[in-house]
């Protein structure tokens, strides 16, 4: 049975970390230039401040997905408590059914409990999950683009 629950990032980070390389390998762009190297100290600092939301997805206790988001007033909208998705992932063996809906049911419930007024989520174009958000009634509001500008050494040489 698939369940979703709010958990502490500080307490679950060790369990989450083995899944990050698979998530990265599947979804990250420019992997040959940008290695997976999370700033765990910053995640833990924000978690200690109550600004991180972790919702895990489990199948009979086994971790099969997660949502990590940041809860804070918007920089442009001081009075609007906002949840901004950092990452979410569902193991490929659990996609196509209700797992994503179970996960986001729990995310929305916890966000409301915390007093969040607005939530921002996103989807990779090359591994599109926008159908999940559209089926949940989310509005499309922005599209991001990316360009690889080279490594830091190239940028430093060009600046000199």
Short mmCIF file of N, CA and C in Angstrom, two decimals:
data_model
loop_
_atom_site.label_atom_id
_atom_site.label_comp_id
_atom_site.label_asym_id
_atom_site.label_seq_id
_atom_site.Cartn_x
_atom_site.Cartn_y
_atom_site.Cartn_z
N UNK A 1 0.84 -1.18 0.00
CA UNK A 1 0.00 0.00 0.00
C UNK A 1 0.89 1.24 0.00
N UNK A 2 0.56 2.19 -0.89
CA UNK A 2 1.30 3.44 -1.01
C UNK A 2 0.78 4.43 0.02
N UNK A 3 1.70 5.01 0.78
CA UNK A 3 1.33 6.04 1.76
C UNK A 3 2.27 7.23 1.61
N UNK A 4 1.77 8.38 2.00
CA UNK A 4 2.59 9.59 2.01
C UNK A 4 2.51 10.18 3.40
N UNK A 5 3.64 10.67 3.88
CA UNK A 5 3.69 11.22 5.22
C UNK A 5 4.69 12.36 5.29
N UNK A 6 4.40 13.31 6.16
CA UNK A 6 5.32 14.41 6.43
C UNK A 6 6.39 13.87 7.37
N UNK A 7 7.64 14.11 7.02
CA UNK A 7 8.74 13.65 7.85
C UNK A 7 9.77 14.76 7.98
N UNK A 8 10.69 14.57 8.88
CA UNK A 8 11.76 15.54 9.12
C UNK A 8 12.91 15.27 8.16
N UNK A 9 13.32 16.28 7.42
CA UNK A 9 14.46 16.12 6.53
C UNK A 9 15.71 15.76 7.33
N UNK A 10 15.91 16.39 8.46
CA UNK A 10 17.09 16.11 9.28
C UNK A 10 17.13 14.65 9.70
N UNK A 11 15.97 14.08 10.01
CA UNK A 11 15.92 12.69 10.46
C UNK A 11 15.97 11.70 9.31
N UNK A 12 15.56 12.10 8.11
CA UNK A 12 15.44 11.16 6.98
C UNK A 12 16.49 11.35 5.90
N UNK A 13 17.35 12.34 6.04
CA UNK A 13 18.31 12.63 4.99
C UNK A 13 19.15 11.41 4.62
N UNK A 14 19.61 10.67 5.61
CA UNK A 14 20.40 9.48 5.34
C UNK A 14 19.66 8.44 4.51
N UNK A 15 18.37 8.34 4.69
CA UNK A 15 17.55 7.40 3.91
C UNK A 15 17.29 7.94 2.50
N UNK A 16 17.19 9.25 2.37
CA UNK A 16 16.93 9.87 1.06
C UNK A 16 18.16 9.85 0.15
N UNK A 17 19.33 10.06 0.73
CA UNK A 17 20.55 10.25 -0.05
C UNK A 17 20.82 9.15 -1.08
N UNK A 18 20.59 7.88 -0.79
CA UNK A 18 20.85 6.86 -1.81
C UNK A 18 19.95 6.98 -3.05
N UNK A 19 18.79 7.64 -2.93
CA UNK A 19 17.90 7.81 -4.08
C UNK A 19 18.30 8.98 -4.97
N UNK A 20 19.01 9.95 -4.43
CA UNK A 20 19.34 11.15 -5.20
C UNK A 20 20.14 10.87 -6.47
N UNK A 21 21.13 9.96 -6.47
CA UNK A 21 21.85 9.70 -7.72
C UNK A 21 20.95 9.16 -8.83
N UNK A 22 20.00 8.30 -8.50
CA UNK A 22 19.07 7.79 -9.52
C UNK A 22 18.19 8.93 -10.04
N UNK A 23 17.70 9.76 -9.14
CA UNK A 23 16.90 10.93 -9.51
C UNK A 23 17.72 11.84 -10.43
N UNK A 24 18.94 12.14 -10.03
CA UNK A 24 19.84 12.99 -10.81
C UNK A 24 20.11 12.40 -12.19
N UNK A 25 20.44 11.12 -12.24
CA UNK A 25 20.78 10.47 -13.51
C UNK A 25 19.60 10.54 -14.48
N UNK A 26 18.41 10.41 -13.97
CA UNK A 26 17.22 10.42 -14.81
C UNK A 26 16.85 11.83 -15.28
N UNK A 27 17.03 12.83 -14.45
CA UNK A 27 16.43 14.14 -14.73
C UNK A 27 17.39 15.29 -14.98
N UNK A 28 18.59 15.25 -14.46
CA UNK A 28 19.48 16.41 -14.54
C UNK A 28 20.05 16.61 -15.94
N UNK A 29 20.14 17.85 -16.35
CA UNK A 29 20.80 18.22 -17.59
C UNK A 29 22.26 18.54 -17.30
N UNK A 30 23.09 18.51 -18.35
CA UNK A 30 24.51 18.89 -18.24
C UNK A 30 25.25 18.09 -17.18
N UNK A 31 24.96 16.81 -17.09
CA UNK A 31 25.57 15.99 -16.05
C UNK A 31 27.09 15.89 -16.19
N UNK A 32 27.60 16.00 -17.41
CA UNK A 32 29.05 15.92 -17.58
C UNK A 32 29.75 17.19 -17.10
N UNK A 33 29.00 18.29 -16.93
CA UNK A 33 29.59 19.53 -16.43
C UNK A 33 29.24 19.82 -14.97
N UNK A 34 28.10 19.31 -14.52
CA UNK A 34 27.61 19.65 -13.18
C UNK A 34 27.37 18.37 -12.38
N UNK A 35 28.31 18.00 -11.54
CA UNK A 35 28.12 16.79 -10.74
C UNK A 35 27.08 17.01 -9.64
N UNK A 36 26.45 15.95 -9.24
CA UNK A 36 25.52 16.00 -8.11
C UNK A 36 26.33 16.28 -6.85
N UNK A 37 26.04 17.39 -6.19
CA UNK A 37 26.78 17.79 -5.00
C UNK A 37 25.90 18.70 -4.15
N UNK A 38 24.84 18.14 -3.55
CA UNK A 38 23.90 18.97 -2.78
C UNK A 38 24.56 19.69 -1.61
N UNK A 39 24.05 20.85 -1.30
CA UNK A 39 24.50 21.62 -0.14
C UNK A 39 23.70 21.15 1.07
N UNK A 40 24.03 19.97 1.56
CA UNK A 40 23.26 19.38 2.66
C UNK A 40 23.24 20.28 3.88
N UNK A 41 24.34 20.98 4.14
CA UNK A 41 24.36 21.86 5.31
C UNK A 41 23.30 22.96 5.20
N UNK A 42 23.08 23.46 4.00
CA UNK A 42 22.06 24.50 3.80
C UNK A 42 20.65 23.92 3.95
N UNK A 43 20.44 22.73 3.41
CA UNK A 43 19.14 22.07 3.60
C UNK A 43 18.86 21.88 5.09
N UNK A 44 19.86 21.41 5.82
CA UNK A 44 19.67 21.16 7.25
C UNK A 44 19.46 22.46 8.03
N UNK A 45 20.16 23.51 7.64
CA UNK A 45 19.97 24.82 8.28
C UNK A 45 18.53 25.30 8.06
N UNK A 46 18.06 25.20 6.83
CA UNK A 46 16.68 25.62 6.55
C UNK A 46 15.67 24.72 7.25
N UNK A 47 15.97 23.44 7.33
CA UNK A 47 15.07 22.52 8.03
C UNK A 47 14.98 22.89 9.51
N UNK A 48 16.12 23.19 10.11
CA UNK A 48 16.13 23.58 11.53
C UNK A 48 15.32 24.86 11.76
N UNK A 49 15.25 25.71 10.75
CA UNK A 49 14.48 26.96 10.85
C UNK A 49 13.01 26.75 10.52
N UNK A 50 12.62 25.51 10.19
CA UNK A 50 11.22 25.23 9.88
C UNK A 50 10.81 25.61 8.47
N UNK A 51 11.80 25.83 7.59
CA UNK A 51 11.51 26.31 6.24
C UNK A 51 11.52 25.21 5.18
N UNK A 52 11.69 23.95 5.58
CA UNK A 52 11.70 22.84 4.62
C UNK A 52 10.48 21.97 4.87
N UNK A 53 9.87 21.54 3.77
CA UNK A 53 8.79 20.55 3.88
C UNK A 53 9.26 19.29 3.14
N UNK A 54 9.28 18.19 3.86
CA UNK A 54 9.58 16.88 3.27
C UNK A 54 8.33 16.02 3.41
N UNK A 55 7.87 15.50 2.29
CA UNK A 55 6.80 14.51 2.30
C UNK A 55 7.36 13.29 1.58
N UNK A 56 7.34 12.15 2.24
CA UNK A 56 7.86 10.93 1.65
C UNK A 56 6.72 10.07 1.14
N UNK A 57 7.05 9.26 0.16
CA UNK A 57 6.11 8.30 -0.42
C UNK A 57 6.68 6.92 -0.16
N UNK A 58 5.88 6.07 0.46
CA UNK A 58 6.37 4.75 0.85
C UNK A 58 5.42 3.66 0.38
N UNK A 59 6.02 2.53 0.04
CA UNK A 59 5.26 1.33 -0.31
C UNK A 59 5.63 0.28 0.73
N UNK A 60 4.68 0.00 1.61
CA UNK A 60 4.90 -0.94 2.70
C UNK A 60 6.15 -0.56 3.49
N UNK A 61 6.33 0.72 3.72
CA UNK A 61 7.45 1.22 4.50
C UNK A 61 8.69 1.57 3.71
N UNK A 62 8.80 1.05 2.49
CA UNK A 62 10.00 1.30 1.66
C UNK A 62 9.86 2.64 0.95
N UNK A 63 10.88 3.48 1.03
CA UNK A 63 10.88 4.80 0.41
C UNK A 63 10.90 4.66 -1.11
N UNK A 64 9.85 5.21 -1.78
CA UNK A 64 9.75 5.12 -3.24
C UNK A 64 9.53 6.49 -3.89
N UNK A 65 9.56 7.55 -3.09
CA UNK A 65 9.40 8.88 -3.66
C UNK A 65 9.46 9.94 -2.58
N UNK A 66 9.54 11.19 -3.02
CA UNK A 66 9.64 12.28 -2.06
C UNK A 66 9.32 13.61 -2.73
N UNK A 67 8.96 14.55 -1.90
CA UNK A 67 8.79 15.96 -2.27
C UNK A 67 9.57 16.76 -1.25
N UNK A 68 10.39 17.68 -1.73
CA UNK A 68 11.07 18.63 -0.85
C UNK A 68 10.73 20.02 -1.36
N UNK A 69 10.27 20.86 -0.46
CA UNK A 69 9.94 22.23 -0.82
C UNK A 69 10.35 23.19 0.27
N UNK A 70 10.40 24.45 -0.09
CA UNK A 70 10.77 25.51 0.85
C UNK A 70 9.55 26.36 1.15
N UNK A 71 9.32 26.61 2.43
CA UNK A 71 8.18 27.40 2.89
C UNK A 71 8.70 28.73 3.42
N UNK A 72 8.25 29.81 2.82
CA UNK A 72 8.69 31.15 3.24
C UNK A 72 7.80 32.19 2.57
N UNK A 73 7.71 33.36 3.15
CA UNK A 73 7.00 34.43 2.44
C UNK A 73 7.71 34.71 1.12
N UNK A 74 6.94 35.02 0.08
CA UNK A 74 7.54 35.35 -1.21
C UNK A 74 8.40 36.59 -1.11
N UNK A 75 9.51 36.63 -1.81
CA UNK A 75 10.40 37.79 -1.78
C UNK A 75 9.70 39.04 -2.31
N UNK A 76 8.77 38.86 -3.21
CA UNK A 76 8.03 40.00 -3.76
C UNK A 76 6.72 40.22 -3.02
N UNK A 77 6.30 39.24 -2.25
CA UNK A 77 4.98 39.28 -1.61
C UNK A 77 5.13 38.87 -0.15
N UNK A 78 5.61 39.78 0.65
CA UNK A 78 5.94 39.53 2.05
C UNK A 78 4.80 38.90 2.84
N UNK A 79 3.56 39.22 2.49
CA UNK A 79 2.42 38.74 3.27
C UNK A 79 1.86 37.42 2.76
N UNK A 80 2.50 36.83 1.75
CA UNK A 80 1.98 35.59 1.15
C UNK A 80 2.94 34.43 1.45
N UNK A 81 2.56 33.58 2.40
CA UNK A 81 3.38 32.41 2.71
C UNK A 81 3.31 31.46 1.51
N UNK A 82 4.49 31.11 1.01
CA UNK A 82 4.59 30.39 -0.26
C UNK A 82 5.39 29.10 -0.07
N UNK A 83 4.92 28.04 -0.71
CA UNK A 83 5.66 26.78 -0.79
C UNK A 83 6.23 26.68 -2.20
N UNK A 84 7.54 26.61 -2.29
CA UNK A 84 8.22 26.50 -3.58
C UNK A 84 8.89 25.13 -3.66
N UNK A 85 8.47 24.33 -4.63
CA UNK A 85 9.04 23.00 -4.78
C UNK A 85 10.52 23.10 -5.12
N UNK A 86 11.32 22.31 -4.44
CA UNK A 86 12.72 22.15 -4.78
C UNK A 86 12.86 20.93 -5.69
N UNK A 87 12.46 19.78 -5.19
CA UNK A 87 12.52 18.54 -5.97
C UNK A 87 11.35 17.64 -5.61
N UNK A 88 10.94 16.83 -6.57
CA UNK A 88 10.06 15.71 -6.26
C UNK A 88 10.42 14.59 -7.21
N UNK A 89 10.20 13.38 -6.75
CA UNK A 89 10.56 12.22 -7.55
C UNK A 89 9.74 11.03 -7.07
N UNK A 90 9.30 10.24 -8.02
CA UNK A 90 8.63 8.98 -7.74
C UNK A 90 9.39 7.91 -8.51
N UNK A 91 9.74 6.84 -7.82
CA UNK A 91 10.49 5.76 -8.46
C UNK A 91 9.73 5.28 -9.70
N UNK A 92 10.44 5.00 -10.80
CA UNK A 92 9.76 4.58 -12.04
C UNK A 92 8.79 3.41 -11.85
N UNK A 93 9.08 2.51 -10.93
CA UNK A 93 8.19 1.36 -10.72
C UNK A 93 6.85 1.76 -10.10
N UNK A 94 6.74 3.00 -9.63
CA UNK A 94 5.51 3.45 -8.98
C UNK A 94 4.82 4.57 -9.74
N UNK A 95 5.24 4.79 -10.96
CA UNK A 95 4.61 5.83 -11.79
C UNK A 95 3.46 5.23 -12.59
N UNK A 96 2.56 6.11 -13.00
CA UNK A 96 1.47 5.68 -13.86
C UNK A 96 0.21 5.30 -13.12
N UNK A 97 0.30 5.20 -11.82
CA UNK A 97 -0.87 4.89 -11.01
C UNK A 97 -1.28 6.11 -10.21
N UNK A 98 -1.50 5.91 -8.95
CA UNK A 98 -1.97 7.00 -8.08
C UNK A 98 -0.87 7.57 -7.18
N UNK A 99 0.34 7.07 -7.29
CA UNK A 99 1.40 7.47 -6.36
C UNK A 99 1.62 8.98 -6.35
N UNK A 100 1.71 9.60 -7.51
CA UNK A 100 1.91 11.04 -7.57
C UNK A 100 0.78 11.81 -6.93
N UNK A 101 -0.44 11.32 -7.12
CA UNK A 101 -1.60 11.97 -6.51
C UNK A 101 -1.59 11.81 -4.99
N UNK A 102 -1.21 10.63 -4.53
CA UNK A 102 -1.11 10.40 -3.08
C UNK A 102 -0.06 11.35 -2.49
N UNK A 103 1.07 11.47 -3.16
CA UNK A 103 2.14 12.35 -2.69
C UNK A 103 1.65 13.79 -2.60
N UNK A 104 1.04 14.28 -3.67
CA UNK A 104 0.64 15.69 -3.67
C UNK A 104 -0.60 15.96 -2.83
N UNK A 105 -1.43 14.95 -2.59
CA UNK A 105 -2.51 15.13 -1.60
C UNK A 105 -1.90 15.49 -0.25
N UNK A 106 -0.86 14.74 0.12
CA UNK A 106 -0.21 14.97 1.42
C UNK A 106 0.54 16.30 1.44
N UNK A 107 1.18 16.65 0.33
CA UNK A 107 1.89 17.94 0.25
C UNK A 107 0.91 19.08 0.46
N UNK A 108 -0.21 19.05 -0.25
CA UNK A 108 -1.19 20.13 -0.13
C UNK A 108 -1.79 20.19 1.27
N UNK A 109 -2.06 19.04 1.83
CA UNK A 109 -2.64 19.01 3.19
C UNK A 109 -1.67 19.65 4.20
N UNK A 110 -0.39 19.29 4.11
CA UNK A 110 0.60 19.85 5.02
C UNK A 110 0.80 21.34 4.76
N UNK A 111 0.80 21.73 3.51
CA UNK A 111 0.95 23.15 3.18
C UNK A 111 -0.18 23.96 3.80
N UNK A 112 -1.40 23.47 3.68
CA UNK A 112 -2.54 24.18 4.27
C UNK A 112 -2.41 24.22 5.79
N UNK A 113 -1.96 23.11 6.38
CA UNK A 113 -1.78 23.09 7.84
C UNK A 113 -0.79 24.15 8.29
N UNK A 114 0.23 24.38 7.48
CA UNK A 114 1.26 25.38 7.82
C UNK A 114 0.83 26.81 7.48
N UNK A 115 -0.32 26.96 6.86
CA UNK A 115 -0.79 28.30 6.51
C UNK A 115 -0.30 28.82 5.18
N UNK A 116 0.21 27.92 4.34
CA UNK A 116 0.68 28.32 3.01
C UNK A 116 -0.51 28.81 2.19
N UNK A 117 -0.30 29.93 1.51
CA UNK A 117 -1.35 30.50 0.67
C UNK A 117 -1.13 30.21 -0.81
N UNK A 118 0.12 30.08 -1.22
CA UNK A 118 0.43 29.86 -2.63
C UNK A 118 1.50 28.79 -2.73
N UNK A 119 1.39 27.99 -3.77
CA UNK A 119 2.33 26.90 -3.98
C UNK A 119 2.82 26.94 -5.42
N UNK A 120 4.12 26.81 -5.60
CA UNK A 120 4.70 26.73 -6.94
C UNK A 120 5.35 25.36 -7.11
N UNK A 121 5.05 24.70 -8.22
CA UNK A 121 5.64 23.42 -8.56
C UNK A 121 6.13 23.51 -10.00
N UNK A 122 6.94 22.56 -10.41
CA UNK A 122 7.44 22.56 -11.77
C UNK A 122 7.64 21.16 -12.29
N UNK A 123 7.90 21.10 -13.59
CA UNK A 123 8.10 19.82 -14.25
C UNK A 123 9.19 19.96 -15.30
N UNK A 124 10.03 18.98 -15.39
CA UNK A 124 11.06 18.98 -16.44
C UNK A 124 10.39 18.74 -17.79
N UNK A 125 10.81 19.45 -18.81
CA UNK A 125 10.22 19.27 -20.14
C UNK A 125 10.57 17.90 -20.72
N UNK A 126 11.78 17.41 -20.47
CA UNK A 126 12.21 16.14 -21.03
C UNK A 126 11.69 14.93 -20.24
N UNK A 127 11.12 15.14 -19.09
CA UNK A 127 10.46 14.10 -18.29
C UNK A 127 9.21 14.74 -17.71
N UNK A 128 8.28 15.05 -18.57
CA UNK A 128 7.14 15.90 -18.24
C UNK A 128 6.17 15.23 -17.26
N UNK A 129 5.91 15.92 -16.17
CA UNK A 129 4.90 15.49 -15.20
C UNK A 129 3.81 16.54 -15.06
N UNK A 130 3.74 17.47 -16.02
CA UNK A 130 2.77 18.55 -15.91
C UNK A 130 1.33 18.04 -15.88
N UNK A 131 1.08 16.89 -16.48
CA UNK A 131 -0.27 16.31 -16.44
C UNK A 131 -0.75 16.13 -15.00
N UNK A 132 0.17 15.78 -14.11
CA UNK A 132 -0.18 15.59 -12.70
C UNK A 132 -0.71 16.89 -12.11
N UNK A 133 -0.02 17.97 -12.38
CA UNK A 133 -0.43 19.27 -11.82
C UNK A 133 -1.69 19.79 -12.50
N UNK A 134 -1.79 19.60 -13.80
CA UNK A 134 -2.99 20.05 -14.51
C UNK A 134 -4.22 19.29 -14.04
N UNK A 135 -4.08 17.99 -13.82
CA UNK A 135 -5.21 17.20 -13.32
C UNK A 135 -5.60 17.60 -11.91
N UNK A 136 -4.67 18.19 -11.19
CA UNK A 136 -4.97 18.65 -9.83
C UNK A 136 -5.53 20.07 -9.84
N UNK A 137 -5.63 20.68 -11.02
CA UNK A 137 -6.21 22.01 -11.13
C UNK A 137 -5.22 23.16 -11.01
N UNK A 138 -3.93 22.87 -11.08
CA UNK A 138 -2.93 23.93 -11.01
C UNK A 138 -2.95 24.72 -12.33
N UNK A 139 -2.62 25.99 -12.24
CA UNK A 139 -2.54 26.85 -13.41
C UNK A 139 -1.10 26.95 -13.89
N UNK A 140 -0.92 26.86 -15.19
CA UNK A 140 0.41 27.08 -15.78
C UNK A 140 0.69 28.57 -15.71
N UNK A 141 1.84 28.95 -15.15
CA UNK A 141 2.08 30.38 -14.95
C UNK A 141 3.42 30.86 -15.49
N UNK A 142 4.35 29.98 -15.77
CA UNK A 142 5.68 30.42 -16.16
C UNK A 142 6.40 29.26 -16.83
N UNK A 143 7.32 29.58 -17.74
CA UNK A 143 8.15 28.58 -18.39
C UNK A 143 9.60 29.02 -18.23
N UNK A 144 10.47 28.12 -17.81
CA UNK A 144 11.90 28.41 -17.65
C UNK A 144 12.67 27.86 -18.85
N UNK A 145 13.77 28.53 -19.17
CA UNK A 145 14.68 28.08 -20.21
C UNK A 145 16.08 27.96 -19.60
N UNK A 146 16.91 27.14 -20.21
CA UNK A 146 18.26 26.95 -19.69
C UNK A 146 19.27 27.07 -20.83
N UNK A 147 20.45 27.53 -20.52
CA UNK A 147 21.56 27.57 -21.47
C UNK A 147 22.83 27.29 -20.69
N UNK A 148 23.64 26.38 -21.19
CA UNK A 148 24.92 26.09 -20.55
C UNK A 148 25.91 27.15 -21.01
N UNK A 149 26.48 27.89 -20.09
CA UNK A 149 27.37 28.99 -20.42
C UNK A 149 28.84 28.66 -20.21
N UNK A 150 29.13 27.41 -19.95
CA UNK A 150 30.52 27.00 -19.78
C UNK A 150 30.89 26.85 -18.33
N UNK A 151 32.08 26.38 -18.12
CA UNK A 151 32.52 26.18 -16.74
C UNK A 151 33.08 27.47 -16.16
N UNK A 152 33.34 27.47 -14.90
CA UNK A 152 33.80 28.67 -14.20
C UNK A 152 35.14 29.16 -14.74
N UNK A 153 36.00 28.24 -15.12
CA UNK A 153 37.31 28.63 -15.65
C UNK A 153 37.15 29.40 -16.96
N UNK A 154 36.26 28.93 -17.84
CA UNK A 154 36.00 29.64 -19.09
C UNK A 154 35.46 31.03 -18.81
N UNK A 155 34.53 31.13 -17.88
CA UNK A 155 33.92 32.42 -17.54
C UNK A 155 34.96 33.39 -16.98
N UNK A 156 35.87 32.88 -16.15
CA UNK A 156 36.90 33.74 -15.56
C UNK A 156 37.85 34.25 -16.63
N UNK A 157 38.22 33.38 -17.59
CA UNK A 157 39.11 33.80 -18.68
C UNK A 157 38.44 34.86 -19.55
N UNK A 158 37.16 34.69 -19.83
CA UNK A 158 36.44 35.66 -20.65
C UNK A 158 36.31 36.99 -19.94
N UNK A 159 36.19 36.98 -18.63
CA UNK A 159 36.03 38.22 -17.86
C UNK A 159 37.34 39.00 -17.78
N UNK A 160 38.48 38.30 -17.90
CA UNK A 160 39.79 38.96 -17.75
C UNK A 160 40.18 39.80 -18.94
#
